[in-house]
Coordinates of C-alpha atoms and ligand atoms in Angstrom, one line a residue:
M1 CA 0.0 -0.2 0.0
A2 CA 1.3 3.5 -1.0
A3 CA 2.4 5.5 2.1
R4 CA -0.1 8.3 3.2
H5 CA 1.5 11.7 3.5
F6 CA 0.7 15.0 5.1
L7 CA 1.6 17.8 2.6
T8 CA -1.5 20.0 3.0
L9 CA -4.8 19.8 5.0
N10 CA -6.3 18.5 1.8
D11 CA -4.6 15.0 2.4
M12 CA -7.0 14.3 5.2
S13 CA -10.9 14.3 5.3
T14 CA -12.9 16.4 7.7
G15 CA -13.9 13.4 9.7
E16 CA -10.2 12.3 9.9
L17 CA -9.1 15.9 11.0
E18 CA -11.8 16.1 13.6
Q19 CA -10.9 12.5 15.0
L20 CA -7.4 13.5 15.0
L21 CA -7.8 16.7 16.9
D22 CA -10.0 14.8 19.7
H23 CA -7.1 12.3 19.8
A24 CA -4.5 15.0 20.2
S25 CA -6.5 16.5 23.2
K26 CA -6.8 13.1 24.7
L27 CA -2.8 12.7 24.2
R28 CA -2.4 16.0 26.0
N29 CA -4.5 15.1 29.0
E30 CA -2.9 11.5 29.3
W31 CA 0.7 13.2 29.1
R32 CA -0.3 15.8 31.7
Q33 CA -1.3 13.0 33.8
G34 CA 2.1 11.4 33.5
K35 CA 0.8 8.2 31.9
V36 CA 3.4 6.5 29.8
R37 CA 2.6 5.7 26.1
D38 CA 4.9 3.7 23.9
S39 CA 2.8 3.4 20.7
L40 CA 5.9 4.3 18.5
K41 CA 8.4 2.2 20.3
N42 CA 11.4 1.6 18.1
R43 CA 10.1 3.8 15.5
V44 CA 12.2 6.6 13.9
L45 CA 11.3 9.7 12.4
A46 CA 13.9 11.6 10.2
M47 CA 13.5 15.5 10.3
I48 CA 14.9 17.3 7.4
F49 CA 15.3 21.3 8.1
E50 CA 16.2 23.4 5.3
K51 CA 15.1 26.4 7.4
S52 CA 15.5 27.4 11.3
S53 CA 12.9 26.2 13.8
T54 CA 12.2 26.1 17.4
R55 CA 8.7 24.7 17.9
T56 CA 8.7 22.4 15.0
R57 CA 11.9 20.7 15.9
V58 CA 11.3 20.4 19.8
S59 CA 7.5 19.1 19.2
F60 CA 8.5 16.4 16.9
E61 CA 11.5 15.3 18.5
A62 CA 10.1 15.4 22.0
G63 CA 6.9 13.7 20.7
M64 CA 8.6 10.8 19.1
T65 CA 10.8 10.2 22.3
Q66 CA 7.3 10.5 24.6
L67 CA 5.9 7.8 22.3
G68 CA 8.8 5.4 22.7
G69 CA 10.5 6.3 19.5
S70 CA 13.3 8.6 18.3
A71 CA 14.0 11.2 15.9
L72 CA 16.9 12.2 13.7
F73 CA 17.8 15.9 12.9
L74 CA 19.1 16.1 9.5
S75 CA 20.3 19.6 8.0
P76 CA 21.4 20.1 4.4
R77 CA 24.5 21.6 5.9
D78 CA 25.8 18.3 7.1
T79 CA 24.1 15.9 4.7
Q80 CA 24.4 15.1 1.1
L81 CA 21.1 17.0 0.5
G82 CA 23.2 20.2 0.7
R83 CA 25.8 18.8 -1.7
G84 CA 23.3 18.2 -4.7
E85 CA 22.3 14.6 -4.2
P86 CA 19.0 14.6 -6.0
I87 CA 15.8 14.7 -3.7
E88 CA 14.4 11.5 -5.3
D89 CA 17.7 9.5 -4.3
S90 CA 17.8 10.9 -0.8
A91 CA 14.1 9.9 -0.4
I92 CA 14.6 6.3 -1.5
V93 CA 17.5 6.0 0.8
I94 CA 16.2 7.6 4.0
S95 CA 12.6 6.2 3.8
S96 CA 14.2 2.8 3.5
M97 CA 15.7 3.2 6.9
V98 CA 13.0 5.2 9.0
D99 CA 9.3 5.0 9.7
A100 CA 8.3 8.4 8.6
V101 CA 10.0 11.8 7.3
M102 CA 9.5 15.3 8.4
I103 CA 10.6 18.1 6.0
R104 CA 11.0 21.8 6.1
T105 CA 11.8 23.4 2.9
F106 CA 11.6 26.3 0.9
A107 CA 10.0 25.3 -2.4
H108 CA 6.7 23.2 -1.8
E109 CA 7.8 21.1 -4.9
T110 CA 10.9 19.7 -2.7
V111 CA 8.3 18.3 -0.4
E112 CA 6.2 16.7 -3.0
R113 CA 9.1 15.2 -4.9
F114 CA 10.4 13.7 -1.6
A115 CA 6.9 12.3 -1.0
A116 CA 6.6 10.8 -4.6
A117 CA 9.8 8.8 -4.2
S118 CA 9.3 7.9 -0.3
R119 CA 8.0 4.5 0.8
V120 CA 7.1 6.1 4.1
P121 CA 4.8 8.9 5.2
V122 CA 6.2 12.4 4.5
I123 CA 5.1 15.2 6.8
N124 CA 5.2 19.0 5.4
A125 CA 6.8 20.8 8.4
L126 CA 6.6 24.2 6.5
T127 CA 7.2 25.1 2.9
D128 CA 6.9 28.6 1.3
D129 CA 3.4 27.8 0.6
F130 CA 1.9 25.8 3.5
H131 CA 2.2 25.2 7.2
P132 CA -0.2 22.4 7.9
C133 CA 1.1 21.1 11.1
Q134 CA 0.4 24.6 12.6
L135 CA -3.1 24.5 11.6
L136 CA -3.7 21.2 13.4
A137 CA -2.4 22.9 16.7
D138 CA -4.3 26.0 16.0
M139 CA -7.6 24.0 15.3
Q140 CA -7.0 21.9 18.4
T141 CA -6.6 25.0 20.5
Y142 CA -9.7 26.7 19.1
R143 CA -11.7 23.5 19.8
E144 CA -10.3 23.2 23.5
H145 CA -11.1 26.9 24.4
R146 CA -14.4 27.5 22.3
G147 CA -15.8 24.1 20.9
S148 CA -16.3 23.7 17.2
I149 CA -15.0 26.2 14.8
R150 CA -17.9 25.3 12.4
G151 CA -19.8 28.6 11.2
A152 CA -17.3 31.0 13.0
T153 CA -15.6 33.8 11.4
V154 CA -11.9 33.8 11.5
A155 CA -9.7 37.2 10.6
W156 CA -6.4 36.8 9.1
I157 CA -4.7 40.1 9.6
G158 CA -1.3 40.6 7.4
D159 CA 0.6 38.6 4.7
G160 CA -0.9 36.3 2.4
N161 CA 1.7 33.8 3.0
N162 CA 2.1 30.1 3.9
M163 CA 0.1 30.3 7.1
C164 CA -2.6 32.2 5.4
H165 CA -2.7 29.6 2.7
S166 CA -3.3 26.9 5.3
Y167 CA -5.9 28.9 7.0
I168 CA -7.6 29.1 3.5
N169 CA -7.6 25.2 3.3
A170 CA -8.8 24.9 6.8
A171 CA -11.7 27.3 6.0
T172 CA -13.0 24.7 3.6
R173 CA -11.9 21.7 5.8
F174 CA -13.4 23.0 9.0
D175 CA -16.2 24.8 7.6
F176 CA -15.7 28.5 8.8
H177 CA -15.4 31.7 7.0
L178 CA -11.9 33.5 6.6
N179 CA -11.7 37.3 6.3
V180 CA -8.1 38.2 5.0
A181 CA -7.0 41.8 5.5
C182 CA -3.9 42.4 3.6
P183 CA -2.2 45.2 1.8
E184 CA -2.3 45.1 -2.1
G185 CA 0.4 42.9 -3.4
Y186 CA 0.3 40.7 -0.6
E187 CA -2.6 38.6 -1.5
P188 CA -2.9 34.8 -1.0
S189 CA -2.3 32.7 -4.1
E190 CA -4.8 33.3 -6.8
A191 CA -5.1 29.5 -7.5
L192 CA -6.2 28.9 -3.9
M193 CA -8.5 31.9 -3.9
K194 CA -10.2 30.3 -7.1
E195 CA -10.5 26.8 -5.2
H196 CA -11.8 28.4 -1.9
G197 CA -13.3 31.7 -3.1
D198 CA -16.6 31.0 -1.4
R199 CA -15.0 30.6 1.9
V200 CA -12.6 33.5 1.9
T201 CA -13.1 37.4 1.6
I202 CA -10.3 39.8 0.9
V203 CA -10.3 43.1 2.4
R204 CA -7.8 46.0 2.9
D205 CA -9.2 47.2 6.2
P206 CA -8.1 45.3 9.2
A207 CA -11.1 46.4 11.3
Q208 CA -13.4 45.3 8.6
A209 CA -11.8 41.9 8.6
A210 CA -11.9 41.7 12.4
R211 CA -15.4 43.1 13.1
G212 CA -17.4 40.4 15.0
A213 CA -14.8 37.8 14.4
N214 CA -14.4 34.8 16.7
L215 CA -10.5 34.3 16.2
L216 CA -7.8 36.8 15.1
V217 CA -4.7 35.4 13.5
T218 CA -1.6 36.9 12.3
D219 CA 2.1 36.1 11.4
V220 CA 5.3 38.0 10.8
W221 CA 5.5 40.4 8.0
A222 CA 8.6 38.9 6.3
S223 CA 8.7 35.0 6.4
M224 CA 12.0 33.1 6.3
G225 CA 13.5 33.5 2.9
Q226 CA 12.3 37.1 2.7
E227 CA 14.6 38.7 5.0
D228 CA 15.8 41.2 2.0
E229 CA 12.2 42.4 1.9
Q230 CA 12.1 43.5 5.6
K231 CA 12.1 47.2 5.1
A232 CA 9.8 47.2 2.1
R233 CA 7.5 45.1 4.1
E234 CA 7.6 47.3 7.3
K235 CA 6.1 50.0 5.3
A236 CA 3.7 48.0 3.5
F237 CA 2.3 46.3 6.5
R238 CA 2.5 49.3 8.9
D239 CA -1.3 49.5 9.5
Y240 CA -1.6 45.6 9.7
Q241 CA -1.0 45.0 13.4
I242 CA -3.3 42.9 15.9
N243 CA -3.6 45.2 19.2
P244 CA -6.1 45.5 21.9
D245 CA -8.0 48.1 19.8
L246 CA -8.6 45.6 17.0
M247 CA -9.6 42.9 19.4
A248 CA -12.0 45.3 20.7
V249 CA -14.0 45.5 17.3
A250 CA -13.9 41.5 17.3
D251 CA -16.5 39.2 19.1
K252 CA -16.3 39.7 22.9
D253 CA -14.9 36.1 23.3
A254 CA -12.6 36.3 20.4
L255 CA -9.3 34.4 20.6
F256 CA -6.0 35.6 19.3
M257 CA -3.3 33.3 17.9
H258 CA 0.0 33.6 16.4
C259 CA 2.1 30.6 15.2
L260 CA 5.2 32.4 16.6
P261 CA 7.9 33.6 16.5
A262 CA 6.3 36.9 17.1
H263 CA 7.8 40.4 16.4
R264 CA 6.3 42.6 19.0
G265 CA 5.8 46.3 17.6
E266 CA 5.4 44.8 14.3
E267 CA 2.5 42.3 13.4
I268 CA 1.4 42.6 17.1
S269 CA 1.6 45.3 19.8
A270 CA 3.9 44.5 22.7
D271 CA 1.0 43.7 25.1
M272 CA -0.9 41.1 22.7
M273 CA 0.9 37.8 24.0
E274 CA -0.8 38.4 27.5
H275 CA -4.1 39.8 26.1
P276 CA -7.0 38.0 27.7
G277 CA -8.0 36.5 24.3
S278 CA -4.5 35.3 23.7
V279 CA -4.0 31.5 23.6
V280 CA -0.7 31.6 22.1
W281 CA 1.1 29.4 24.5
D282 CA -1.3 26.5 24.2
E283 CA -1.3 27.0 20.7
A284 CA 2.5 26.4 20.6
E285 CA 2.3 23.5 23.1
N286 CA -0.5 22.0 21.0
R287 CA 2.0 21.5 18.3
L288 CA 3.4 18.6 20.4
H289 CA 0.1 16.9 21.0
A290 CA -1.3 17.4 17.5
Q291 CA 1.8 16.0 15.8
K292 CA 1.8 13.0 18.3
A293 CA -1.6 12.2 17.0
L294 CA -0.6 12.9 13.4
L295 CA 2.6 10.4 13.7
E296 CA 0.4 7.8 15.3
F297 CA -2.3 8.3 12.4
L298 CA 0.4 8.1 9.6
I299 CA 2.5 5.5 11.0
L300 CA 0.1 3.2 12.8
N301 CA -3.0 4.2 11.0
R302 CA -4.8 4.9 14.2
L303 CA -6.9 7.8 15.4
D304 CA -7.7 6.8 18.8
Ligands
CP1 N1 5.5 28.0 14.4 C1 6.5 27.4 14.1 O1 6.6 26.5 13.0 O2 7.6 27.6 14.6 P1 9.1 27.2 14.3 O3 9.6 28.0 13.2 O4 10.0 27.7 15.6 O5 9.3 25.9 14.1
NVA2 N1 5.4 32.5 7.8 C1 6.6 32.2 8.7 C2 5.9 31.1 9.6 C3 7.0 30.7 10.6 C4 6.7 29.5 11.6 C5 7.6 31.9 8.0 O1 7.4 31.2 6.9 O2 8.8 32.0 8.2

């Protein structure tokens, strides 16, 4: 049987995603109670990072260890991947020795090519185009704080980037409406908008996007790989900040999320992390639990 991959949220059905999130919450509760679980005993996850990471690396590595398995950190700097060995050759070799592979790359196509040649499940741990693992944690966090997100309004404030793209996919998968407030020239992908246009509204004014929303989300103005654009982006995004004033136009029970790392004084005001609606620390921790559920699903084909 061909391996099941997780390259975007579209690789799982709504039913599977909802079961996975329930399982993730269960894993979190068991872990907090100190219960030992060794469902992935002797299993190995290879982790390939072309870009930096704190949360993704720690959550996957700790998650594998907590489930009785182990994880290998592979950087292109110290492997043949950085010296031009073809992706497909690397995929065949690495996937002949481990049980799953997690990759963070620039081009989304790299993950697709790796997956096409891999005999074990491949997980997208962020590309220039998508960040589906973060959405698992975000959706788990919303569910734990507010129940089902079905029918809710989510406001994305800022760049039409990889996180925004995964929110667009999530809008269809989890059945909510997404208002995107972004400056001209920084819209999400046209192809995605065509596919999910009925779920997404693009506006210029952050307050218009945030009005009555149940969840406000943002991300850095310049993503990894866009460091040269920092100055130009600071200008373009100056009015695209989540702060208490913007939270005040949202629903009174609105939550605030950010995948982190955050730049205080840019996409959020300095006080947003501690705002009463902020769930950013739960969101970060849930990367661990959601991905443990994902690893069990992909490696063991189990969702409970
Ligand atoms: N949110 C997220 O993916 O963080 P890292 O870049 O630290 O992994
Ligand atoms: N959009 C950001 C997300 C970081 C987790 C980036 O790609 O750098």
